Coordinates of C-alpha atoms and ligand atoms in Angstrom, one line a residue:
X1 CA -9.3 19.4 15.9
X2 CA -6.3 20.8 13.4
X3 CA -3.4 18.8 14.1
X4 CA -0.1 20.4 15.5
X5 CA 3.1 18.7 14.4
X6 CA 6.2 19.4 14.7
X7 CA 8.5 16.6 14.3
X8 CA 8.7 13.8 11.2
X9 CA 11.3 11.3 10.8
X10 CA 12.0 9.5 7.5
X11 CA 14.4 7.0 6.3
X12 CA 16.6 7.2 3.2
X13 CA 15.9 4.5 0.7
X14 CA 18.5 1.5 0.2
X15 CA 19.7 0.8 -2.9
X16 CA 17.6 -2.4 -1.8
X17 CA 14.5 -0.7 -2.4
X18 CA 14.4 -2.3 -5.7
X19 CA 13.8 -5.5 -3.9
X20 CA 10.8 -4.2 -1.9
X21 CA 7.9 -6.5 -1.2
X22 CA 5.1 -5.6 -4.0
X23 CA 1.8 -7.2 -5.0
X24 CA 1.8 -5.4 -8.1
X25 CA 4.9 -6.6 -10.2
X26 CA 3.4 -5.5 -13.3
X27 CA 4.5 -1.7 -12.4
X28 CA 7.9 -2.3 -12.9
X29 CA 10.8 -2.5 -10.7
X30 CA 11.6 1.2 -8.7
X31 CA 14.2 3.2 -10.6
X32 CA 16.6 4.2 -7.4
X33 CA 18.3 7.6 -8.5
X34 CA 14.1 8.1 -9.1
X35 CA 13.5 7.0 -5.8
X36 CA 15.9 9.2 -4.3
X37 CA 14.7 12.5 -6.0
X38 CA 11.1 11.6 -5.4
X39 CA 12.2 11.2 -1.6
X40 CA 14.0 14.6 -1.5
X41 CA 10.8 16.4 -2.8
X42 CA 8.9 14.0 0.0
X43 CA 10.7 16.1 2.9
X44 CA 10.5 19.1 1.3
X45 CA 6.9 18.4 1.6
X46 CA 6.9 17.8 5.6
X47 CA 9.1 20.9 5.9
X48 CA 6.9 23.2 3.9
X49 CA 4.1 22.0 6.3
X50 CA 6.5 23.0 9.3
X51 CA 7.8 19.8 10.4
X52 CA 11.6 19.4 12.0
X53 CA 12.4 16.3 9.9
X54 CA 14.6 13.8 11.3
X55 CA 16.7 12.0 7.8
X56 CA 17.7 8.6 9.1
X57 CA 20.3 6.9 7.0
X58 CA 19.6 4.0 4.4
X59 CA 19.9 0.3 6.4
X60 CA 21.3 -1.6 3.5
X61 CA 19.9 -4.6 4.5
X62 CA 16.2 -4.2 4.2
X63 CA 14.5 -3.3 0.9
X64 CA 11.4 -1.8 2.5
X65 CA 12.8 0.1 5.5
X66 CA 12.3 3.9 3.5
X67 CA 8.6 2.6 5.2
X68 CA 9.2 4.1 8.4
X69 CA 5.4 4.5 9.3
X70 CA 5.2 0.4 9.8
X71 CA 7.7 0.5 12.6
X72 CA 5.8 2.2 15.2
X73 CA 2.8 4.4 16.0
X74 CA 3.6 7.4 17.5
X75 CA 0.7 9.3 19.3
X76 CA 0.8 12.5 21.4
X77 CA 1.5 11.4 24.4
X78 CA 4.1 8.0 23.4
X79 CA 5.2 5.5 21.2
X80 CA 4.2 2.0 20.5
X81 CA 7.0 0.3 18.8
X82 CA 5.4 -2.6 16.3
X83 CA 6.3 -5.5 15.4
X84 CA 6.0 -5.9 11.7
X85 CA 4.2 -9.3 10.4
X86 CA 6.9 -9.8 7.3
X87 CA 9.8 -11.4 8.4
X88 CA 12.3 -9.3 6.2
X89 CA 10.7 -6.2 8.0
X90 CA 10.3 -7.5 11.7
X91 CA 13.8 -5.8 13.0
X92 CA 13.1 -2.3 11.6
X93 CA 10.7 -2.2 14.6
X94 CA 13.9 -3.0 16.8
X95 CA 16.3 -0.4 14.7
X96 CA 14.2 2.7 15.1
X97 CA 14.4 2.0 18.7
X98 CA 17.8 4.3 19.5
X99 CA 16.2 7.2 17.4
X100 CA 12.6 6.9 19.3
X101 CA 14.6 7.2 22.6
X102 CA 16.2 10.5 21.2
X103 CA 12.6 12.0 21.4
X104 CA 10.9 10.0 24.2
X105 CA 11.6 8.6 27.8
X106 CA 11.4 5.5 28.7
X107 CA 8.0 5.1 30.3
X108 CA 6.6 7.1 26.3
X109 CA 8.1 4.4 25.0
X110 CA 5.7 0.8 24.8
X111 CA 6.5 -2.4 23.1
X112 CA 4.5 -5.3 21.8
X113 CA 5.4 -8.6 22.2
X114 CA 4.8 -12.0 20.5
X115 CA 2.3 -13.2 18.9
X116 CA 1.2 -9.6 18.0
X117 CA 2.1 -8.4 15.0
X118 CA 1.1 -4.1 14.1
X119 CA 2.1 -2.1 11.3
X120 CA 1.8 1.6 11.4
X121 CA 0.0 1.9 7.9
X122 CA -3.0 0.1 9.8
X123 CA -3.6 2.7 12.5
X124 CA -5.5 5.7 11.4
X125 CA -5.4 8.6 14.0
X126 CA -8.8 10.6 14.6
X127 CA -8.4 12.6 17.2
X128 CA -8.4 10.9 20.1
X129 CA -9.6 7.6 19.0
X130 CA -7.2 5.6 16.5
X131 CA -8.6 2.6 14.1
X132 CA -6.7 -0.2 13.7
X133 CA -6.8 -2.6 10.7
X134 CA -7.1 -6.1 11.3
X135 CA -5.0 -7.4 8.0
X136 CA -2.6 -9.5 7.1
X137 CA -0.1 -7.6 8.8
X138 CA -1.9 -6.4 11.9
X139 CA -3.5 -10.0 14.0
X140 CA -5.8 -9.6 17.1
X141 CA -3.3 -10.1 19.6
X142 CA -1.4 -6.7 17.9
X143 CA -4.7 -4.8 18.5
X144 CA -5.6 -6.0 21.9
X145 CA -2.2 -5.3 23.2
X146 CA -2.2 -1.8 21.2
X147 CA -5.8 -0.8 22.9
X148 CA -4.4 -1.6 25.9
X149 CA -1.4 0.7 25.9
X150 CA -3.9 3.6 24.4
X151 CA -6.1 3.0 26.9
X152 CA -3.4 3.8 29.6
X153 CA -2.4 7.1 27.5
X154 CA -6.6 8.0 27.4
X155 CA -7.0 7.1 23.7
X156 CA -10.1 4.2 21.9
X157 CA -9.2 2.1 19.3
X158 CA -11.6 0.9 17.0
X159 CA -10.9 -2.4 14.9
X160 CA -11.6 -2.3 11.3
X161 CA -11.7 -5.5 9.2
X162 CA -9.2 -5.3 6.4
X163 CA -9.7 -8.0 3.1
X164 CA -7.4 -7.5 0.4
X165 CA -5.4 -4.3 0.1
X166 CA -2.4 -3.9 2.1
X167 CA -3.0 -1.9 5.5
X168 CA -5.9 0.5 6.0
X169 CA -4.5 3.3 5.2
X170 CA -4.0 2.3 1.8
X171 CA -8.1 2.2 1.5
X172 CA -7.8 5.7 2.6
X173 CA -6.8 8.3 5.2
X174 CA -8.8 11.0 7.5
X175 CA -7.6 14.7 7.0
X176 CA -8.8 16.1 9.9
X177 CA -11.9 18.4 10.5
X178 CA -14.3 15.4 10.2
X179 CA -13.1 14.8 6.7
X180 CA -12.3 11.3 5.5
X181 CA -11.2 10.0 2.0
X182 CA -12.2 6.4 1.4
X183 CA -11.6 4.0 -1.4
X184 CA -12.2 0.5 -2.7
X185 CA -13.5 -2.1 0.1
X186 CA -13.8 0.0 3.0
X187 CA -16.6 2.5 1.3
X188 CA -18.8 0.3 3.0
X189 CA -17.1 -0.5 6.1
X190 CA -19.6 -0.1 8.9
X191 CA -16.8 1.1 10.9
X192 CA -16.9 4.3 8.8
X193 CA -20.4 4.7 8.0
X194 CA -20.4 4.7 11.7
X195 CA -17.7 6.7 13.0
X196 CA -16.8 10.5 13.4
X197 CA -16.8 11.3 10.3
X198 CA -18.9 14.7 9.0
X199 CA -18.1 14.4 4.9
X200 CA -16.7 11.1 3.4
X201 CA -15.0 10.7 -0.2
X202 CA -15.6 8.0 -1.7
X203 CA -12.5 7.8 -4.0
X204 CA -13.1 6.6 -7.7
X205 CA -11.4 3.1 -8.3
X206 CA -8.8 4.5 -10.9
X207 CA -7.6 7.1 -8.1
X208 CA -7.7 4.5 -5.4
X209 CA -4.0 4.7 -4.5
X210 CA -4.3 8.4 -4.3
X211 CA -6.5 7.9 -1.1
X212 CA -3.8 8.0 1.2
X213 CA -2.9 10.9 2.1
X214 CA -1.4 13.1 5.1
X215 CA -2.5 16.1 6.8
X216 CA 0.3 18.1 8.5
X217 CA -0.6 21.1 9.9
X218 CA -1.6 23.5 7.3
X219 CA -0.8 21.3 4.3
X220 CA -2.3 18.2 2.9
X221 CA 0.5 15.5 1.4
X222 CA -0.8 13.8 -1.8
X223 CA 0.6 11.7 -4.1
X224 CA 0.1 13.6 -7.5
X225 CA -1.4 12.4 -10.9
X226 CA -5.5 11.6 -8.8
X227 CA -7.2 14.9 -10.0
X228 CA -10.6 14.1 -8.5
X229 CA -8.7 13.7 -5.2
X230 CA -7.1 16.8 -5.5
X231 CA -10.3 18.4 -6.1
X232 CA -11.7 17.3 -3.4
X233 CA -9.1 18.4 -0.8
X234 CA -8.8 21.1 -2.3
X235 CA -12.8 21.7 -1.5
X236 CA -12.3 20.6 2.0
X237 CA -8.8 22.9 2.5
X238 CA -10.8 26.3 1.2
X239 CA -12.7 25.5 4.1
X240 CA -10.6 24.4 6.7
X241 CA -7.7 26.6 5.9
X242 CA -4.7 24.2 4.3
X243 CA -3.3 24.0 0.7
X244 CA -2.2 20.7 -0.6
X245 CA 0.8 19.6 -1.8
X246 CA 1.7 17.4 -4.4
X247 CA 4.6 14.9 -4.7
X248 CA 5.6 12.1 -7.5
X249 CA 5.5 8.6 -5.7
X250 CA 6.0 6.4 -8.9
X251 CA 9.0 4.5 -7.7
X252 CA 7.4 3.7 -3.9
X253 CA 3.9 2.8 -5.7
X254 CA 5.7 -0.1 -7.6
X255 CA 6.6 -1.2 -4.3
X256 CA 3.2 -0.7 -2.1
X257 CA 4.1 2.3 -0.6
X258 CA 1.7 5.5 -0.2
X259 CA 2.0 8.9 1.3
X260 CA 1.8 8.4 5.0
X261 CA 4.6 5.0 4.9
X262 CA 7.7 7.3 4.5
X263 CA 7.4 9.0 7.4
X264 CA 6.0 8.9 11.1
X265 CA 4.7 12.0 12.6
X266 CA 4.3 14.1 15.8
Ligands
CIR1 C1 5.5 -3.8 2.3 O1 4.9 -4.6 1.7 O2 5.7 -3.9 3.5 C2 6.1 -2.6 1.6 N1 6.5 -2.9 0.3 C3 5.1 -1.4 1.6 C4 4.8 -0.9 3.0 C5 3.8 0.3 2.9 N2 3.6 0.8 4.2 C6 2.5 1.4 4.6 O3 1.5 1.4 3.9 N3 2.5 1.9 5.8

């Protein structure tokens, strides 16, 4: 099942993106005028793939907020706002909350409450079933009350155990037509091996980060510089019908970030 999209929202980044939560110092510290220009190429990206894309402005007060994806998970038929684990992140659930109700009435719109805590780059949507990461951002409680308010919208969750890396989408990212990319840890997660998936990648360890990835439409988002991961969309589009589209994430990789964080999707 192709996906249909038509709206993305993004954030600008805060000068404060400099000070973004990172596990891997020894990239360097984000270049902001960088950051900016990569961002601008980022939308250009979602329009080219037909998107109506939403530019929130910066929030000067939180470093990691251009990571719009953690703040909720929006599915076809509503919205689950999260409530992010990290406590310098936890209100951007709370400020996206005027924008959602731009798009969404109030009975779309579903909110988790303490103790969960759910980031967006932990849910993975297949069609109609969504797997959830159980990481250090995303606890049981977040995934029980998520799989409940699927279940009322007609969606399954599946939980996937996450170890070290940040959220599951950072171990990889499903591009539709039973295609999954896969890196690191979760190349053996039975999860996978037994889910819906007709051809899995198993991304090389040096193009790990390039796993994550975003179908939209008739276009394929990818972070450039992982050849061996553009080959293989690029395989996989000739067949299915989408190109893919490359776009520098240096300054957001110094900070954690991939592909799908900067911007939520519907
Ligand atoms: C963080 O640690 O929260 C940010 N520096 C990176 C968030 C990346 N978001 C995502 O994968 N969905």
């Amino acid at each position: 099942m192709a996906s249909n999209f038509t709206h993305a929202i993004v954030r600008r980044p805060c000068r404060r993106v400099i000070e973004g939560i990172t596990t891997n110092p020894q990239l360097g510290t984000p270049d902001y005028e960088l950051a900016l220009r990569q961002h601008d190429d980022y939308v250009g990206a979602l329009q080219q793939a037909g998107v109506e894309v939403t530019v929130l402005p910066a929030l000067d007060d939180y470093p990691d907020s251009v990571f719009v994806e953690d703040a909720c998970v929006i599915t076809p038929k509503g919205v689950v706002v999260d409530i992010p684990a990290t406590p310098s992140r936890h209100d951007e659930a709370e400020l996206m909350l005027p924008t959602l109700e731009e798009f969404f009435s109030a009975d779309q719109i579903k909110r988790l409450t303490d103790p969960a805590t759910l980031e967006g780059g932990d849910v993975m949507m297949v069609d109609d079933t969504y797997y959830v990461g159980h990481s250090r951002r995303t606890n049981q409680a977040g995934f029980d009350q998520f799989t409940a308010f699927l279940a009322e919208w007609g969606y399954a969750t599946v939980q996937v155990p996450v170890g070290h890396i940040l959220h599951l989408k950072t171990g990889g990212t499903y591009v539709e037509d039973g295609n999954l990319l896969v890196s690191g840890e979760l190349k053996t997660s039975p999860a996978y091996r037994q889910g819906q998936f007709a051809h899995i990648f198993e991304v090389p360890d040096e193009e790990a980060y390039g796993a994550d990835c975003v179908r939209i439409n008739d276009k394929v988002v990818m972070a450039a510089g992982y050849p061996l991961v553009e080959a293989q969309l690029r395989a996989w589009g000739a067949v299915c019908g989408y190109d893919v589209i490359t776009v520098d994430m240096s300054e957001y990789r110094k900070i954690d970030g991939s592909i799908t964080c900067l911007s939520l999707r519907w």
